[in-house]
GROMACS .gro file of C-alpha atoms in nm:
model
  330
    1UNK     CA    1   2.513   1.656   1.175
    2UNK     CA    2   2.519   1.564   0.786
    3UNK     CA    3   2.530   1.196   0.684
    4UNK     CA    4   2.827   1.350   0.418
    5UNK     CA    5   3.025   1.491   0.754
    6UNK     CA    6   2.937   1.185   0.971
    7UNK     CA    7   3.065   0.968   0.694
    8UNK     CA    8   3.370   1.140   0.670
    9UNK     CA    9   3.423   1.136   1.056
   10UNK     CA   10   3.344   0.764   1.071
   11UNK     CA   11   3.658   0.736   0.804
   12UNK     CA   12   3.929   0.974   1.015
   13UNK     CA   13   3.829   0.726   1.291
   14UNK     CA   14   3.900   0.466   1.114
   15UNK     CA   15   4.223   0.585   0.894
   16UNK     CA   16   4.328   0.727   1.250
   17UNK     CA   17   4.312   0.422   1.429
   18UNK     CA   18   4.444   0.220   1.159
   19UNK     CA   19   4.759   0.345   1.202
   20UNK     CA   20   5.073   0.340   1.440
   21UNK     CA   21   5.210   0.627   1.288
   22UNK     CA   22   5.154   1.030   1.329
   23UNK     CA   23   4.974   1.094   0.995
   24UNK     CA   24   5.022   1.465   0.923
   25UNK     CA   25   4.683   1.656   0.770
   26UNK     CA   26   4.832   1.664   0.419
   27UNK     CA   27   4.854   1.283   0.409
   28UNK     CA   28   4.468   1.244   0.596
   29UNK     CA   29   4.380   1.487   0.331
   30UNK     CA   30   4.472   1.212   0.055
   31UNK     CA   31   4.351   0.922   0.311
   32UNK     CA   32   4.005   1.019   0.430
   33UNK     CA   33   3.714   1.046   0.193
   34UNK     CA   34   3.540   1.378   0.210
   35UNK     CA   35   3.870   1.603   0.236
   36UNK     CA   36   3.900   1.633  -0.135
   37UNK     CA   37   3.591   1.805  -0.161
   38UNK     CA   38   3.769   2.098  -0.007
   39UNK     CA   39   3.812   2.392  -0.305
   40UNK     CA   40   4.115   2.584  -0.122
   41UNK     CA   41   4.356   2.471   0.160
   42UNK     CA   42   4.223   2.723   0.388
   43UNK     CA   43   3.899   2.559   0.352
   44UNK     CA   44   4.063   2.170   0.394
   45UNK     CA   45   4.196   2.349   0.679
   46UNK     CA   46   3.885   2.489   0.856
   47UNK     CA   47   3.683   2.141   0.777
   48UNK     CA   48   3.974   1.903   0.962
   49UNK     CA   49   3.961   2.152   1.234
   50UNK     CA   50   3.615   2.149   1.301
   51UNK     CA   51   3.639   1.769   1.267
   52UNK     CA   52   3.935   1.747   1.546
   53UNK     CA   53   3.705   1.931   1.736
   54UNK     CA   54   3.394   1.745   1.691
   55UNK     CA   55   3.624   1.402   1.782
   56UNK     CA   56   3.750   1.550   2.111
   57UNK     CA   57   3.382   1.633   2.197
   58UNK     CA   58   3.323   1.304   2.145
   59UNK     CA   59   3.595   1.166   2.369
   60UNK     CA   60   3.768   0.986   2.092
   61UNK     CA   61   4.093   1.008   2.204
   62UNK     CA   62   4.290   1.159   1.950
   63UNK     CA   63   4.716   1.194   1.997
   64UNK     CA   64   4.918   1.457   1.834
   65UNK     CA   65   5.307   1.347   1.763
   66UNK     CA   66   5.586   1.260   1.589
   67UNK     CA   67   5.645   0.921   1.435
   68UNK     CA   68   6.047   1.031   1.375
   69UNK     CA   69   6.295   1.310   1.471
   70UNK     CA   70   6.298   1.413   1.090
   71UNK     CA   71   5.927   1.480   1.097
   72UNK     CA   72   5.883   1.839   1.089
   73UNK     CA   73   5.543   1.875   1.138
   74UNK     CA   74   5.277   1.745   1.357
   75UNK     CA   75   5.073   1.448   1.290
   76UNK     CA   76   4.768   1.240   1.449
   77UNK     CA   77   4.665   0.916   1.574
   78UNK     CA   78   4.429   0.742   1.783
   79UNK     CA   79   4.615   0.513   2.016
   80UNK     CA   80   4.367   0.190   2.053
   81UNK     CA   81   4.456   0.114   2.391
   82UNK     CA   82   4.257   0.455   2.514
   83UNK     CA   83   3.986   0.411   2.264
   84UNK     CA   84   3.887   0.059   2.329
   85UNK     CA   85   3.630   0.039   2.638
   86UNK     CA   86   3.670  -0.235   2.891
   87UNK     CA   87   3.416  -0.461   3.004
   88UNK     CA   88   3.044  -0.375   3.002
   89UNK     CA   89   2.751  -0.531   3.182
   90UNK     CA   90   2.419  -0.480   3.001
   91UNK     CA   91   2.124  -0.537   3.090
   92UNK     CA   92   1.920  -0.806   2.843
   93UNK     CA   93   1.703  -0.534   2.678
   94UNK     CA   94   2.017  -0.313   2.686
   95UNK     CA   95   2.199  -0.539   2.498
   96UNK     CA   96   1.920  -0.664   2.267
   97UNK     CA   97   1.904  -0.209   2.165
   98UNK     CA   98   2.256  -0.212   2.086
   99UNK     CA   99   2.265  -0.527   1.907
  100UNK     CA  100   1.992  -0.366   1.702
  101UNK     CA  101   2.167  -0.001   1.644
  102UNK     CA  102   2.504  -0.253   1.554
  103UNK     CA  103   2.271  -0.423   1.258
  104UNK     CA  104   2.113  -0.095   1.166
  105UNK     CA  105   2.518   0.079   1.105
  106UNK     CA  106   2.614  -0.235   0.935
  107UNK     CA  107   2.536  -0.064   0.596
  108UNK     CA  108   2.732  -0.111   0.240
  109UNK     CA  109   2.742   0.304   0.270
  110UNK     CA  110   3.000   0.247   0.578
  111UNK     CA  111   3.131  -0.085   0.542
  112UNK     CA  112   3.216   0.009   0.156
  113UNK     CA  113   3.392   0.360   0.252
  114UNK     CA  114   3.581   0.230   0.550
  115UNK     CA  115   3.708  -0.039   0.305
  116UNK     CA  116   3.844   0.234   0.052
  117UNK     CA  117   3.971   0.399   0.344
  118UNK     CA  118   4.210   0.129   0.470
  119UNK     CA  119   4.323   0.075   0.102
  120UNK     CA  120   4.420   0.375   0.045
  121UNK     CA  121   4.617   0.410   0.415
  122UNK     CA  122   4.818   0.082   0.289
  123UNK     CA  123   4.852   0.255  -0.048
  124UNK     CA  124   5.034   0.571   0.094
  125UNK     CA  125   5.239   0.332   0.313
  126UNK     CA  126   5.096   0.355   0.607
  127UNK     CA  127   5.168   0.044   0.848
  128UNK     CA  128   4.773  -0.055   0.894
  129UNK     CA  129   4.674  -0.242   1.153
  130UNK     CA  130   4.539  -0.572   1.009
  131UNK     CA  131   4.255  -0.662   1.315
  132UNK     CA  132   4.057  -0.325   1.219
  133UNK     CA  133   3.891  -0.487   0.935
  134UNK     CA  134   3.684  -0.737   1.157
  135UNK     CA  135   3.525  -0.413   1.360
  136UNK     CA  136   3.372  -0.327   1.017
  137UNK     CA  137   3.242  -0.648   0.829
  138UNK     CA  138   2.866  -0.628   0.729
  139UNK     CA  139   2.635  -0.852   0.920
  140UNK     CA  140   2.316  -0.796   0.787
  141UNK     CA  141   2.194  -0.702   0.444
  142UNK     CA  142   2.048  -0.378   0.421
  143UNK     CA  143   2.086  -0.314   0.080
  144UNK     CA  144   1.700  -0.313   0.005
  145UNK     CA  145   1.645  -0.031  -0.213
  146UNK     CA  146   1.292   0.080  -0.004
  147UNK     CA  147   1.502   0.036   0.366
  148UNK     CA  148   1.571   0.431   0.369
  149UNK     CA  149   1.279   0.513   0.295
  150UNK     CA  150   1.009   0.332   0.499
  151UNK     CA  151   1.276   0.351   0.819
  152UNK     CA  152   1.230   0.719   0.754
  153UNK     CA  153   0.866   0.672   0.772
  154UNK     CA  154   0.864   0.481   1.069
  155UNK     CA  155   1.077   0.721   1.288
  156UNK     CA  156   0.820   1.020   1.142
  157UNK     CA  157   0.535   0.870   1.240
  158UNK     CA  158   0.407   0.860   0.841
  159UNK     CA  159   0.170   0.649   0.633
  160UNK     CA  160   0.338   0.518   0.384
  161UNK     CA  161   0.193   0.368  -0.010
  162UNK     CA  162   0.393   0.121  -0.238
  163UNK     CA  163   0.341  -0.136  -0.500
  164UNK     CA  164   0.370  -0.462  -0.346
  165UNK     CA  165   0.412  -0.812  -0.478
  166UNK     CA  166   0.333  -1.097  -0.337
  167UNK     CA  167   0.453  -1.418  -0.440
  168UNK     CA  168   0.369  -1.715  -0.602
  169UNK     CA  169   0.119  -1.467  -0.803
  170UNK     CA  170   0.305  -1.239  -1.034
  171UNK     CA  171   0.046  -0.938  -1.001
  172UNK     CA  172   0.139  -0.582  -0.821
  173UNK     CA  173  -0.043  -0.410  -0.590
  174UNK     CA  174  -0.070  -0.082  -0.386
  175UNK     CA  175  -0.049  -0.130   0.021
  176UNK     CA  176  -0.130   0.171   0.184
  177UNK     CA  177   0.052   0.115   0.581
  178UNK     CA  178   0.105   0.258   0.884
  179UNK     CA  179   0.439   0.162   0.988
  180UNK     CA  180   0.555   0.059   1.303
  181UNK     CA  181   0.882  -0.115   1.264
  182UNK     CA  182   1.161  -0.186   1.017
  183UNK     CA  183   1.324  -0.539   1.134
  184UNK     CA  184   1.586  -0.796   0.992
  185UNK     CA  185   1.512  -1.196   1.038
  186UNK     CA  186   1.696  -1.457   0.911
  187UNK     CA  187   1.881  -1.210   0.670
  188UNK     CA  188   1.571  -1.082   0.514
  189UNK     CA  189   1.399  -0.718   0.637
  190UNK     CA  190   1.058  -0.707   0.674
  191UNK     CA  191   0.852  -0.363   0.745
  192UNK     CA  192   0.565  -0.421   1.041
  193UNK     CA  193   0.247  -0.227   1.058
  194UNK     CA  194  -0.123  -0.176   1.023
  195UNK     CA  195  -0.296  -0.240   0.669
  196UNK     CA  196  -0.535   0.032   0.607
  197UNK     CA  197  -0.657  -0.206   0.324
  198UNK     CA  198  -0.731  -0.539   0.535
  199UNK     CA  199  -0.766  -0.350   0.857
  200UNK     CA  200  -0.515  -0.568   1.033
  201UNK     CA  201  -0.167  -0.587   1.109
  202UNK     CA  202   0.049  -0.707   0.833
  203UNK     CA  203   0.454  -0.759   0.743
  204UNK     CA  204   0.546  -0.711   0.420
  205UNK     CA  205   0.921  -0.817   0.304
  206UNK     CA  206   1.117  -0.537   0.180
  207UNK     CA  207   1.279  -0.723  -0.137
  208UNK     CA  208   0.900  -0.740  -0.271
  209UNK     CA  209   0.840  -0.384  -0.259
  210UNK     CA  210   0.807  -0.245  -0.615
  211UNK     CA  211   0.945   0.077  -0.677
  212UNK     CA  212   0.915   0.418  -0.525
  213UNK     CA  213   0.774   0.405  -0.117
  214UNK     CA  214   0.550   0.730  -0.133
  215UNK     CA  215   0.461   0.925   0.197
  216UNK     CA  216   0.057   0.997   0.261
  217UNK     CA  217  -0.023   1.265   0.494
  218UNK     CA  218   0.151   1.399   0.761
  219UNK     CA  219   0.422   1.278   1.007
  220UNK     CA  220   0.360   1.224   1.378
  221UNK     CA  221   0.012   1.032   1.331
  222UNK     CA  222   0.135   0.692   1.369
  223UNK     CA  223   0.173   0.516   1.728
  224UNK     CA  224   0.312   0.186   1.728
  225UNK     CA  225   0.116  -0.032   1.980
  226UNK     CA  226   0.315  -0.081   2.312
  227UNK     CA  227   0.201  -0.464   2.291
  228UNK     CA  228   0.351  -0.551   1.935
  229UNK     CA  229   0.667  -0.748   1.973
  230UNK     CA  230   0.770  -0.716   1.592
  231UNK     CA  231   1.044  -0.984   1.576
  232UNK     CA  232   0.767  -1.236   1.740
  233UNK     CA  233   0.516  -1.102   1.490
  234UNK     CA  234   0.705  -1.166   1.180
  235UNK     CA  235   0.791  -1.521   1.310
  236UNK     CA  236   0.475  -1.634   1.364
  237UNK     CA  237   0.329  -1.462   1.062
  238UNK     CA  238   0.597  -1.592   0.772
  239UNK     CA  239   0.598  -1.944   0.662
  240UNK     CA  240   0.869  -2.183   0.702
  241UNK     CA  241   1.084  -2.184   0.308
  242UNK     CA  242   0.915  -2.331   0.046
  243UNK     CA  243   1.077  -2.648  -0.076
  244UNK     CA  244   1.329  -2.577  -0.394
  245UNK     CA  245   1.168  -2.574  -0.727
  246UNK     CA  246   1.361  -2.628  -1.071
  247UNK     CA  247   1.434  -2.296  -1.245
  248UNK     CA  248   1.539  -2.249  -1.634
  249UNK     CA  249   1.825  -2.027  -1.696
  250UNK     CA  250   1.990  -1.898  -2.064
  251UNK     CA  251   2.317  -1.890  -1.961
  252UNK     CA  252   2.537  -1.688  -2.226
  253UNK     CA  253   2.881  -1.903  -2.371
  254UNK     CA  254   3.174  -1.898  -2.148
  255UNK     CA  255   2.976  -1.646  -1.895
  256UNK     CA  256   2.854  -1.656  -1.543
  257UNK     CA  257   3.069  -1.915  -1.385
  258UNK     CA  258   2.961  -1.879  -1.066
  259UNK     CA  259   2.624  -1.950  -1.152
  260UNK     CA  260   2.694  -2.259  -1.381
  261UNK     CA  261   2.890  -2.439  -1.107
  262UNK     CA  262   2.528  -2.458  -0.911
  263UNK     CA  263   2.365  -2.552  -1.296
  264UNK     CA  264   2.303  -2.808  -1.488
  265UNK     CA  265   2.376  -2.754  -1.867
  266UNK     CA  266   2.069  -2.941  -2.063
  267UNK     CA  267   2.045  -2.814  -2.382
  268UNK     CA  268   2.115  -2.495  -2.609
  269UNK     CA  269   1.899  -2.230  -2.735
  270UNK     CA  270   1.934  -1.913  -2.944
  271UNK     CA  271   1.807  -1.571  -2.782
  272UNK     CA  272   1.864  -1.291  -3.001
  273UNK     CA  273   2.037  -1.458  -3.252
  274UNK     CA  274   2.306  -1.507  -2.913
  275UNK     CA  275   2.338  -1.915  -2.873
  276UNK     CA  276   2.330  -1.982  -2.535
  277UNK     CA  277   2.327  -2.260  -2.269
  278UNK     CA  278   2.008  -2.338  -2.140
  279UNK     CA  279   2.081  -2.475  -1.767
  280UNK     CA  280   1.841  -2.561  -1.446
  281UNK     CA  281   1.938  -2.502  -1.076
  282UNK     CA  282   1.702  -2.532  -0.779
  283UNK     CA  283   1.634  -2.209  -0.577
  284UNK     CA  284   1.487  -2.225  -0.245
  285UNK     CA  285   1.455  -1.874  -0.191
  286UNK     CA  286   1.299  -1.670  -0.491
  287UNK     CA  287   1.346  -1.309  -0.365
  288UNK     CA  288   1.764  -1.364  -0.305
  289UNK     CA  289   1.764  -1.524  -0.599
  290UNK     CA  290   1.667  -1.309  -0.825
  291UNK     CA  291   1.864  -1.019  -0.664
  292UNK     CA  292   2.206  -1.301  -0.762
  293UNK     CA  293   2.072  -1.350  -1.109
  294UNK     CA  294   2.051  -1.020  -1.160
  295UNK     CA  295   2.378  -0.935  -1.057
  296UNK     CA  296   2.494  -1.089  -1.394
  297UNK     CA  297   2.309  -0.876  -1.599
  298UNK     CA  298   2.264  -0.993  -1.949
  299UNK     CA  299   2.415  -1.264  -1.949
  300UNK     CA  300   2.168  -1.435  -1.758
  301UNK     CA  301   1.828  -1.491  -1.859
  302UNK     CA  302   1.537  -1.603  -1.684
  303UNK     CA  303   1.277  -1.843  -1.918
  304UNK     CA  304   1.074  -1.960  -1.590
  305UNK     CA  305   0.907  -1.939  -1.390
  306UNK     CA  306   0.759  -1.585  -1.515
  307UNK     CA  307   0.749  -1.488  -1.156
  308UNK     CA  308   1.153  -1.469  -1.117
  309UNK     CA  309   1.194  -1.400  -1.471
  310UNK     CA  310   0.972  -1.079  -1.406
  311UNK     CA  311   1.134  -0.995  -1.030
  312UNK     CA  312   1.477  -1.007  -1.227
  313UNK     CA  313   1.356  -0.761  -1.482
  314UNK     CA  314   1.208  -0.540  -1.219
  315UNK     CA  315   1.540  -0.515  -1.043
  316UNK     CA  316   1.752  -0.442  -1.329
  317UNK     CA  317   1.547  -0.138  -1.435
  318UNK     CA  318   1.500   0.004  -1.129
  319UNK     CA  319   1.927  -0.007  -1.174
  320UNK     CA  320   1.898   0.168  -1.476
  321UNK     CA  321   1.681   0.402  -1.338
  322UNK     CA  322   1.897   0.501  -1.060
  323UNK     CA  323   2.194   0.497  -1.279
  324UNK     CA  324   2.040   0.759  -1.503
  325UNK     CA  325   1.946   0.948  -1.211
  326UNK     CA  326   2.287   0.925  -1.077
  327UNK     CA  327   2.408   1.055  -1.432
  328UNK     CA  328   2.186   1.341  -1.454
  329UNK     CA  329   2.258   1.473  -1.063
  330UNK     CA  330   2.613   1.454  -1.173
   0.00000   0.00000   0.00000
């Protein structure tokens, strides 16, 4: 199955169960994401179809109805009360695999299109049910631009290369890996696997991989060792925080509030012919941080340390980047 057609099943799922009323296709057609793809009606038509059919082959339990006598066509629902399960005992490594698949599905790609897809159900005027929302809330970040791409690896069995940076030092350099695990600790991801540059086994944190992950050789030639616990690797092998260190911020006028109210203002100070504030905040944790400074694009700028300043820079081209990308494949 396509990730485009299982993303547009998760959200007739959700629009469907959302709901206490018969939604009739026309209206899912305006709901769910995907449907407007469709160039014709007849081919709208075929796609929910095959999507009905692909639900009940799934044992989702989906109604066809009425919501009122003046309805004169069919709709659908999914009554919650035959889609919920009951009580399940797992065993602890059964529940420890679905715990993991749970943090692996909490993605922005599905938590952000089931959001737009219960907007748009109250927007039609559809009575939503307000308790779905908590079945969808993110738990762990997995917004890491080099996630896809090395989980990829791992599940093909393929050395991977990429620029890595290791901090306090500012400089880059290439790791060349065989992966054995992608795995999330204390809200961070962190790819396990053997350094063919040390000749040991390494983690490496995802938010200091620079750029592009690149694929060497061929898939299938990478075993992860059956005595390799990678949660208990990472936590023995990564260091407690470092303590908080001062950080010096050009804050542009009137900008950024959410950043100043952690800030001190200490001064003023012209960049670009642009007067500024010039603040200082204490940041514990380097890599989140400069994925939050970032987030406020220029009107934020780093003056030190050089190491943030140049992990903020890094992470606003490598937006560009895929913004221009996005542009062109559009």
């Amino acid at each position: 199955m396509s990730t485009t057609r299982a993303e547009r099943l998760v959200n007739l799922v959700l629009c469907l169960l959302s709901t206490r009323q018969f939604l009739s296709a026309e209206r899912i057609r305006g709901i769910v994401p995907g449907y407007s793809d469709a160039l014709s009606d007849e081919a709208f038509y075929r796609m929910f179809e095959r999507d009905k059919t692909e639900l009940r082959d799934l044992g989702v339990p989906l109604e066809t109805g009425r919501t009122g006598s003046f309805e004169t066509t069919d709709g659908y629902r999914i009554a919650r009360r035959d889609y919920e399960l009951g009580d399940i005992d797992l065993e602890p490594d059964e529940a420890a695999a679905v715990a993991l698949a749970a943090r692996l599905w909490d993605s922005p790609q599905f938590t952000g299109a089931a959001h737009g897809a219960l907007i748009k159900l109250r927007a039609a005027g559809v009575d939503v049910d307000q308790d779905v929302r908590a079945a969808v809330e993110p738990k762990v970040r997995t917004s890491e631009p080099a996630f896809p791409s090395l989980l990829a690896a791992v599940q093909a069995g393929q050395v991977v290369e990429f620029d890595y940076r290791r901090l306090p030092a500012t400089d880059v350099a290439t790791r060349t890996i065989e992966p054995w695990g992608v795995v999330a600790r204390r809200g961070r991801w962190y790819l396990v696997g053997h350094d063919r540059d040390r000749n040991a086994a390494r983690c490496f944190r995802l938010s200091r991989v620079v750029g592009q992950v690149r694929t060497v050789g061929k898939p299938g030639v990478v075993e992860r060792p059956a005595d390799v616990d990678l949660l208990s690797f990472v936590a023995t092998t990564q260091n407690d925080p470092a303590p908080a260190s001062p950080t010096r911020l050009w804050v542009a006028k009137g900008r950024a509030q959410g950043l100043r109210r952690r800030a001190n203002v200490v001064g003023e100070q012209l960049v670009d012919g642009e007067l500024g504030d010039l603040v200082e905040i204490e940041l514990r944790f380097p890599d989140s941080a400069a994925r939050w400074i970032a987030g406020f694009g220029p009107d934020v700028l780093v003056i030190e340390p050089e190491v943030l300043a140049k992990s903020v820079r890094e992470r606003l081209l490598g937006a560009l980047r895929s913004q221009r990308g996005a542009e062109v494949g559009s």
